[in-house]
Structures are given as C-alpha cells and as structure tokens.
Amino acid sequence: MSDAIKNEAPNLRRHEDGFAWQGVQRLAYKQDGDAPFHDVSRQTLFSRPDLAGELRYFEVGPGGHTTLERHGHVHGVVIVRGRGRCLVGSDVSEIGPLDLVTIPGWTWHQFKAAPDEPLGFLCLVDATRDRPALPTPEELATLRASPEIAAFLDG
Ligand code: MN
C-alpha cells in the first residue's frame, strides 16, 4: 500500500480512473499454465480468510477473450464496462453493463470483448476452488457441432 493512502480509512479503497482501485494490483489473468486467452487483466478486490468468497475484476481488451473452460465452482458475474458476448453452456449472448451472468458448475464458459471496446466484469467466486479444465479435442468437437457456438468460438 502506498504512502499516499496511509491515512485513509483502512476499510476503504477508493476507485481511481480507468477501473483501478487504491492498493489493488492489476495482474496478468493467469500466470501459470498455458491456457489460451488474449488480453485479460485481473484485480482481486476482496479476499480475506474470514470471507468464503472472493470478488475479482477482470478486464478483457478490445477483441480479447477469456479462456474457454469449465470447473466445479460457480461464478457470479456482473458486467460493469463495455460490451461483448459470452458463451455459457449452450447459450451465446450479447452482454453489456449491469447484466448478470451465472455460470453453474461444470459449464463451459468464455467471455469475448467487442472489437472496439474493453469488456470489464466483476466475478464472485469461492475462495477455495478447483482448477479449470480446458476442452479436449472431442469436447471441442461436440461444442462446435452447434453452428451458433462454432460462430462464437471463431468470431
Ligand atoms: Mn471460469
């Protein structure tokens, strides 16, 4: 935490320009593994041992996308910036500010930003959670059997 905010109330982190918060680091989306994604940053807004969940802010740059993945844990997502599309299970949807997206356990999901603006979203998640799985070639083929999903994955 910087000296500049030493005297601020300890339970307040002010928002700064550009979807940043005092004392919150902006990190690369995933620093381990080789999961396919493009132009995504992550900021952990709330994470503490006496809270079962974590709240993160992800931002996908224009034309970027998160990893196509699934896992046992659930996501609660609130779009707060820009526009884009998401795949959740068999549904491809246009998304924009303040839309809520629920991602149930073991459901394939991916977020893509519009070509001309970033897509920013809050993501609520269990603090203790399983690692994401990527689709096998067979699972990808099954997903691509839907023309709508194939168009999403290629778009
Ligand atoms: Mn996920």
PDB file of C-alpha atoms and ligand atoms in Angstrom:
ATOM      1  CA  MET A   1       0.000   0.000   0.000  1.00  0.00           C
ATOM      2  CA  SER A   2       1.426   3.385  -0.947  1.00  0.00           C
ATOM      3  CA  ASP A   3       2.271   6.178   1.477  1.00  0.00           C
ATOM      4  CA  ALA A   4      -0.284   8.363  -0.264  1.00  0.00           C
ATOM      5  CA  ILE A   5      -3.176   6.418   1.245  1.00  0.00           C
ATOM      6  CA  LYS A   6      -1.646   5.633   4.645  1.00  0.00           C
ATOM      7  CA  ASN A   7      -4.074   7.947   6.380  1.00  0.00           C
ATOM      8  CA  GLU A   8      -7.189   6.801   4.538  1.00  0.00           C
ATOM      9  CA  ALA A   9      -9.707   4.671   6.397  1.00  0.00           C
ATOM     10  CA  PRO A  10      -8.264   1.120   6.333  1.00  0.00           C
ATOM     11  CA  ASN A  11     -11.515  -0.379   5.079  1.00  0.00           C
ATOM     12  CA  LEU A  12     -11.859   1.991   2.144  1.00  0.00           C
ATOM     13  CA  ARG A  13     -10.052   1.673  -1.157  1.00  0.00           C
ATOM     14  CA  ARG A  14     -11.072   4.449  -3.473  1.00  0.00           C
ATOM     15  CA  HIS A  15     -11.756   3.921  -7.119  1.00  0.00           C
ATOM     16  CA  GLU A  16      -9.282   5.597  -9.435  1.00  0.00           C
ATOM     17  CA  ASP A  17      -9.652   6.396 -13.108  1.00  0.00           C
ATOM     18  CA  GLY A  18      -9.688   3.505 -15.530  1.00  0.00           C
ATOM     19  CA  PHE A  19     -11.218   0.802 -13.346  1.00  0.00           C
ATOM     20  CA  ALA A  20      -8.397   0.744 -10.818  1.00  0.00           C
ATOM     21  CA  TRP A  21      -8.574   0.823  -7.033  1.00  0.00           C
ATOM     22  CA  GLN A  22      -6.128   2.106  -4.453  1.00  0.00           C
ATOM     23  CA  GLY A  23      -3.720  -0.567  -3.338  1.00  0.00           C
ATOM     24  CA  VAL A  24      -5.087  -3.194  -5.757  1.00  0.00           C
ATOM     25  CA  GLN A  25      -2.614  -4.710  -8.191  1.00  0.00           C
ATOM     26  CA  ARG A  26      -3.560  -5.299 -11.816  1.00  0.00           C
ATOM     27  CA  LEU A  27      -2.196  -8.724 -12.732  1.00  0.00           C
ATOM     28  CA  ALA A  28      -1.972 -10.827 -15.840  1.00  0.00           C
ATOM     29  CA  TYR A  29      -5.033 -13.094 -15.996  1.00  0.00           C
ATOM     30  CA  LYS A  30      -3.211 -16.369 -15.441  1.00  0.00           C
ATOM     31  CA  GLN A  31       0.446 -16.593 -14.647  1.00  0.00           C
ATOM     32  CA  ASP A  32       0.724 -20.358 -14.661  1.00  0.00           C
ATOM     33  CA  GLY A  33      -0.131 -22.895 -17.313  1.00  0.00           C
ATOM     34  CA  ASP A  34      -0.662 -22.269 -20.990  1.00  0.00           C
ATOM     35  CA  ALA A  35      -4.416 -21.719 -21.129  1.00  0.00           C
ATOM     36  CA  PRO A  36      -5.435 -19.857 -24.292  1.00  0.00           C
ATOM     37  CA  PHE A  37      -6.653 -16.337 -23.647  1.00  0.00           C
ATOM     38  CA  HIS A  38      -5.937 -12.913 -25.065  1.00  0.00           C
ATOM     39  CA  ASP A  39      -5.514  -9.516 -23.410  1.00  0.00           C
ATOM     40  CA  VAL A  40      -7.067 -10.106 -19.983  1.00  0.00           C
ATOM     41  CA  SER A  41      -6.138  -8.494 -16.653  1.00  0.00           C
ATOM     42  CA  ARG A  42      -7.256  -9.480 -13.155  1.00  0.00           C
ATOM     43  CA  GLN A  43      -7.620  -7.494  -9.942  1.00  0.00           C
ATOM     44  CA  THR A  44      -8.624  -9.123  -6.661  1.00  0.00           C
ATOM     45  CA  LEU A  45     -10.915  -6.640  -4.904  1.00  0.00           C
ATOM     46  CA  PHE A  46     -11.970  -8.695  -1.876  1.00  0.00           C
ATOM     47  CA  SER A  47     -10.154 -11.720  -0.489  1.00  0.00           C
ATOM     48  CA  ARG A  48      -9.779 -12.441   3.213  1.00  0.00           C
ATOM     49  CA  PRO A  49      -9.731 -15.553   5.385  1.00  0.00           C
ATOM     50  CA  ASP A  50     -12.997 -14.743   7.153  1.00  0.00           C
ATOM     51  CA  LEU A  51     -14.918 -14.462   3.873  1.00  0.00           C
ATOM     52  CA  ALA A  52     -15.861 -17.603   1.895  1.00  0.00           C
ATOM     53  CA  GLY A  53     -15.918 -15.788  -1.421  1.00  0.00           C
ATOM     54  CA  GLU A  54     -13.605 -13.587  -3.451  1.00  0.00           C
ATOM     55  CA  LEU A  55     -14.580 -10.703  -5.684  1.00  0.00           C
ATOM     56  CA  ARG A  56     -12.339 -10.029  -8.673  1.00  0.00           C
ATOM     57  CA  TYR A  57     -12.421  -7.509 -11.511  1.00  0.00           C
ATOM     58  CA  PHE A  58     -11.440  -8.816 -14.931  1.00  0.00           C
ATOM     59  CA  GLU A  59     -10.924  -6.687 -17.958  1.00  0.00           C
ATOM     60  CA  VAL A  60     -10.713  -8.064 -21.483  1.00  0.00           C
ATOM     61  CA  GLY A  61      -9.154  -5.682 -24.021  1.00  0.00           C
ATOM     62  CA  PRO A  62     -10.943  -4.865 -27.304  1.00  0.00           C
ATOM     63  CA  GLY A  63     -11.185  -8.060 -29.358  1.00  0.00           C
ATOM     64  CA  GLY A  64      -9.777 -10.132 -26.499  1.00  0.00           C
ATOM     65  CA  HIS A  65     -11.232 -13.166 -24.767  1.00  0.00           C
ATOM     66  CA  THR A  66     -11.004 -15.253 -21.625  1.00  0.00           C
ATOM     67  CA  THR A  67     -10.164 -18.948 -21.644  1.00  0.00           C
ATOM     68  CA  LEU A  68     -12.826 -21.434 -22.745  1.00  0.00           C
ATOM     69  CA  GLU A  69     -13.012 -23.549 -19.599  1.00  0.00           C
ATOM     70  CA  ARG A  70     -15.182 -25.291 -17.059  1.00  0.00           C
ATOM     71  CA  HIS A  71     -14.823 -26.299 -13.410  1.00  0.00           C
ATOM     72  CA  GLY A  72     -16.817 -27.417 -10.405  1.00  0.00           C
ATOM     73  CA  HIS A  73     -17.051 -23.978  -8.806  1.00  0.00           C
ATOM     74  CA  VAL A  74     -19.658 -21.393  -9.750  1.00  0.00           C
ATOM     75  CA  HIS A  75     -19.185 -17.820 -10.984  1.00  0.00           C
ATOM     76  CA  GLY A  76     -21.499 -14.863 -10.397  1.00  0.00           C
ATOM     77  CA  VAL A  77     -20.571 -12.204 -12.958  1.00  0.00           C
ATOM     78  CA  VAL A  78     -21.676  -8.556 -13.203  1.00  0.00           C
ATOM     79  CA  ILE A  79     -20.703  -6.713 -16.370  1.00  0.00           C
ATOM     80  CA  VAL A  80     -19.568  -3.192 -15.456  1.00  0.00           C
ATOM     81  CA  ARG A  81     -17.794  -1.883 -18.557  1.00  0.00           C
ATOM     82  CA  GLY A  82     -18.149  -2.167 -22.312  1.00  0.00           C
ATOM     83  CA  ARG A  83     -19.898  -4.757 -24.382  1.00  0.00           C
ATOM     84  CA  GLY A  84     -19.224  -8.234 -25.652  1.00  0.00           C
ATOM     85  CA  ARG A  85     -20.573 -11.742 -25.866  1.00  0.00           C
ATOM     86  CA  CYS A  86     -20.440 -14.761 -23.628  1.00  0.00           C
ATOM     87  CA  LEU A  87     -20.868 -18.478 -24.009  1.00  0.00           C
ATOM     88  CA  VAL A  88     -22.442 -20.254 -21.038  1.00  0.00           C
ATOM     89  CA  GLY A  89     -23.268 -23.891 -21.690  1.00  0.00           C
ATOM     90  CA  SER A  90     -25.176 -23.910 -24.978  1.00  0.00           C
ATOM     91  CA  ASP A  91     -26.113 -20.220 -24.871  1.00  0.00           C
ATOM     92  CA  VAL A  92     -24.341 -17.422 -26.725  1.00  0.00           C
ATOM     93  CA  SER A  93     -25.478 -13.985 -25.517  1.00  0.00           C
ATOM     94  CA  GLU A  94     -24.748 -10.331 -26.131  1.00  0.00           C
ATOM     95  CA  ILE A  95     -23.787  -8.691 -22.828  1.00  0.00           C
ATOM     96  CA  GLY A  96     -23.428  -5.129 -21.569  1.00  0.00           C
ATOM     97  CA  PRO A  97     -23.265  -3.042 -18.409  1.00  0.00           C
ATOM     98  CA  LEU A  98     -25.032  -4.403 -15.321  1.00  0.00           C
ATOM     99  CA  ASP A  99     -26.091  -7.646 -16.967  1.00  0.00           C
ATOM    100  CA  LEU A 100     -25.747 -10.562 -14.534  1.00  0.00           C
ATOM    101  CA  VAL A 101     -24.305 -13.845 -15.781  1.00  0.00           C
ATOM    102  CA  THR A 102     -24.481 -17.027 -13.700  1.00  0.00           C
ATOM    103  CA  ILE A 103     -22.069 -19.792 -14.611  1.00  0.00           C
ATOM    104  CA  PRO A 104     -23.123 -23.053 -12.944  1.00  0.00           C
ATOM    105  CA  GLY A 105     -20.589 -25.741 -12.057  1.00  0.00           C
ATOM    106  CA  TRP A 106     -19.092 -27.800 -14.884  1.00  0.00           C
ATOM    107  CA  THR A 107     -20.471 -25.484 -17.545  1.00  0.00           C
ATOM    108  CA  TRP A 108     -18.319 -24.380 -20.496  1.00  0.00           C
ATOM    109  CA  HIS A 109     -17.882 -20.615 -20.492  1.00  0.00           C
ATOM    110  CA  GLN A 110     -15.967 -17.889 -22.260  1.00  0.00           C
ATOM    111  CA  PHE A 111     -16.189 -14.077 -22.460  1.00  0.00           C
ATOM    112  CA  LYS A 112     -15.264 -12.053 -25.538  1.00  0.00           C
ATOM    113  CA  ALA A 113     -14.955  -8.276 -25.719  1.00  0.00           C
ATOM    114  CA  ALA A 114     -16.402  -6.326 -28.627  1.00  0.00           C
ATOM    115  CA  PRO A 115     -13.755  -5.405 -31.233  1.00  0.00           C
ATOM    116  CA  ASP A 116     -13.837  -1.712 -30.372  1.00  0.00           C
ATOM    117  CA  GLU A 117     -14.122  -1.578 -26.572  1.00  0.00           C
ATOM    118  CA  PRO A 118     -12.938  -3.395 -23.462  1.00  0.00           C
ATOM    119  CA  LEU A 119     -15.220  -5.696 -21.504  1.00  0.00           C
ATOM    120  CA  GLY A 120     -14.935  -5.352 -17.728  1.00  0.00           C
ATOM    121  CA  PHE A 121     -16.741  -7.509 -15.198  1.00  0.00           C
ATOM    122  CA  LEU A 122     -16.870  -8.318 -11.510  1.00  0.00           C
ATOM    123  CA  CYS A 123     -16.663 -12.030 -10.746  1.00  0.00           C
ATOM    124  CA  LEU A 124     -17.731 -13.567  -7.452  1.00  0.00           C
ATOM    125  CA  VAL A 125     -16.190 -16.955  -6.728  1.00  0.00           C
ATOM    126  CA  ASP A 126     -15.484 -19.367  -3.891  1.00  0.00           C
ATOM    127  CA  ALA A 127     -12.170 -18.552  -2.223  1.00  0.00           C
ATOM    128  CA  THR A 128     -11.338 -22.279  -2.204  1.00  0.00           C
ATOM    129  CA  ARG A 129     -11.980 -23.739  -5.638  1.00  0.00           C
ATOM    130  CA  ASP A 130     -10.957 -26.381  -8.131  1.00  0.00           C
ATOM    131  CA  ARG A 131      -8.718 -25.709 -11.111  1.00  0.00           C
ATOM    132  CA  PRO A 132     -10.327 -25.004 -14.504  1.00  0.00           C
ATOM    133  CA  ALA A 133     -10.330 -27.724 -17.155  1.00  0.00           C
ATOM    134  CA  LEU A 134      -9.847 -26.987 -20.850  1.00  0.00           C
ATOM    135  CA  PRO A 135     -11.847 -28.828 -23.521  1.00  0.00           C
ATOM    136  CA  THR A 136     -10.370 -31.962 -25.023  1.00  0.00           C
ATOM    137  CA  PRO A 137     -10.434 -32.174 -28.839  1.00  0.00           C
ATOM    138  CA  GLU A 138     -13.530 -34.392 -28.525  1.00  0.00           C
ATOM    139  CA  GLU A 139     -15.283 -31.920 -26.214  1.00  0.00           C
ATOM    140  CA  LEU A 140     -14.406 -29.065 -28.567  1.00  0.00           C
ATOM    141  CA  ALA A 141     -15.868 -31.011 -31.484  1.00  0.00           C
ATOM    142  CA  THR A 142     -19.073 -31.553 -29.506  1.00  0.00           C
ATOM    143  CA  LEU A 143     -19.293 -27.819 -28.760  1.00  0.00           C
ATOM    144  CA  ARG A 144     -18.622 -26.967 -32.410  1.00  0.00           C
ATOM    145  CA  ALA A 145     -21.497 -29.186 -33.526  1.00  0.00           C
ATOM    146  CA  SER A 146     -23.673 -26.177 -32.682  1.00  0.00           C
ATOM    147  CA  PRO A 147     -23.323 -23.616 -35.509  1.00  0.00           C
ATOM    148  CA  GLU A 148     -24.006 -20.807 -33.040  1.00  0.00           C
ATOM    149  CA  ILE A 149     -21.221 -21.943 -30.721  1.00  0.00           C
ATOM    150  CA  ALA A 150     -18.842 -22.558 -33.636  1.00  0.00           C
ATOM    151  CA  ALA A 151     -19.512 -18.986 -34.857  1.00  0.00           C
ATOM    152  CA  PHE A 152     -18.875 -17.660 -31.343  1.00  0.00           C
ATOM    153  CA  LEU A 153     -15.609 -19.573 -30.986  1.00  0.00           C
ATOM    154  CA  ASP A 154     -14.387 -18.374 -34.388  1.00  0.00           C
ATOM    155  CA  GLY A 155     -15.658 -14.795 -34.031  1.00  0.00           C
TER     156      GLY A 155
HETATM  157 MN    MN B   1     -14.104 -19.805 -15.015  1.00  0.00          MN
END
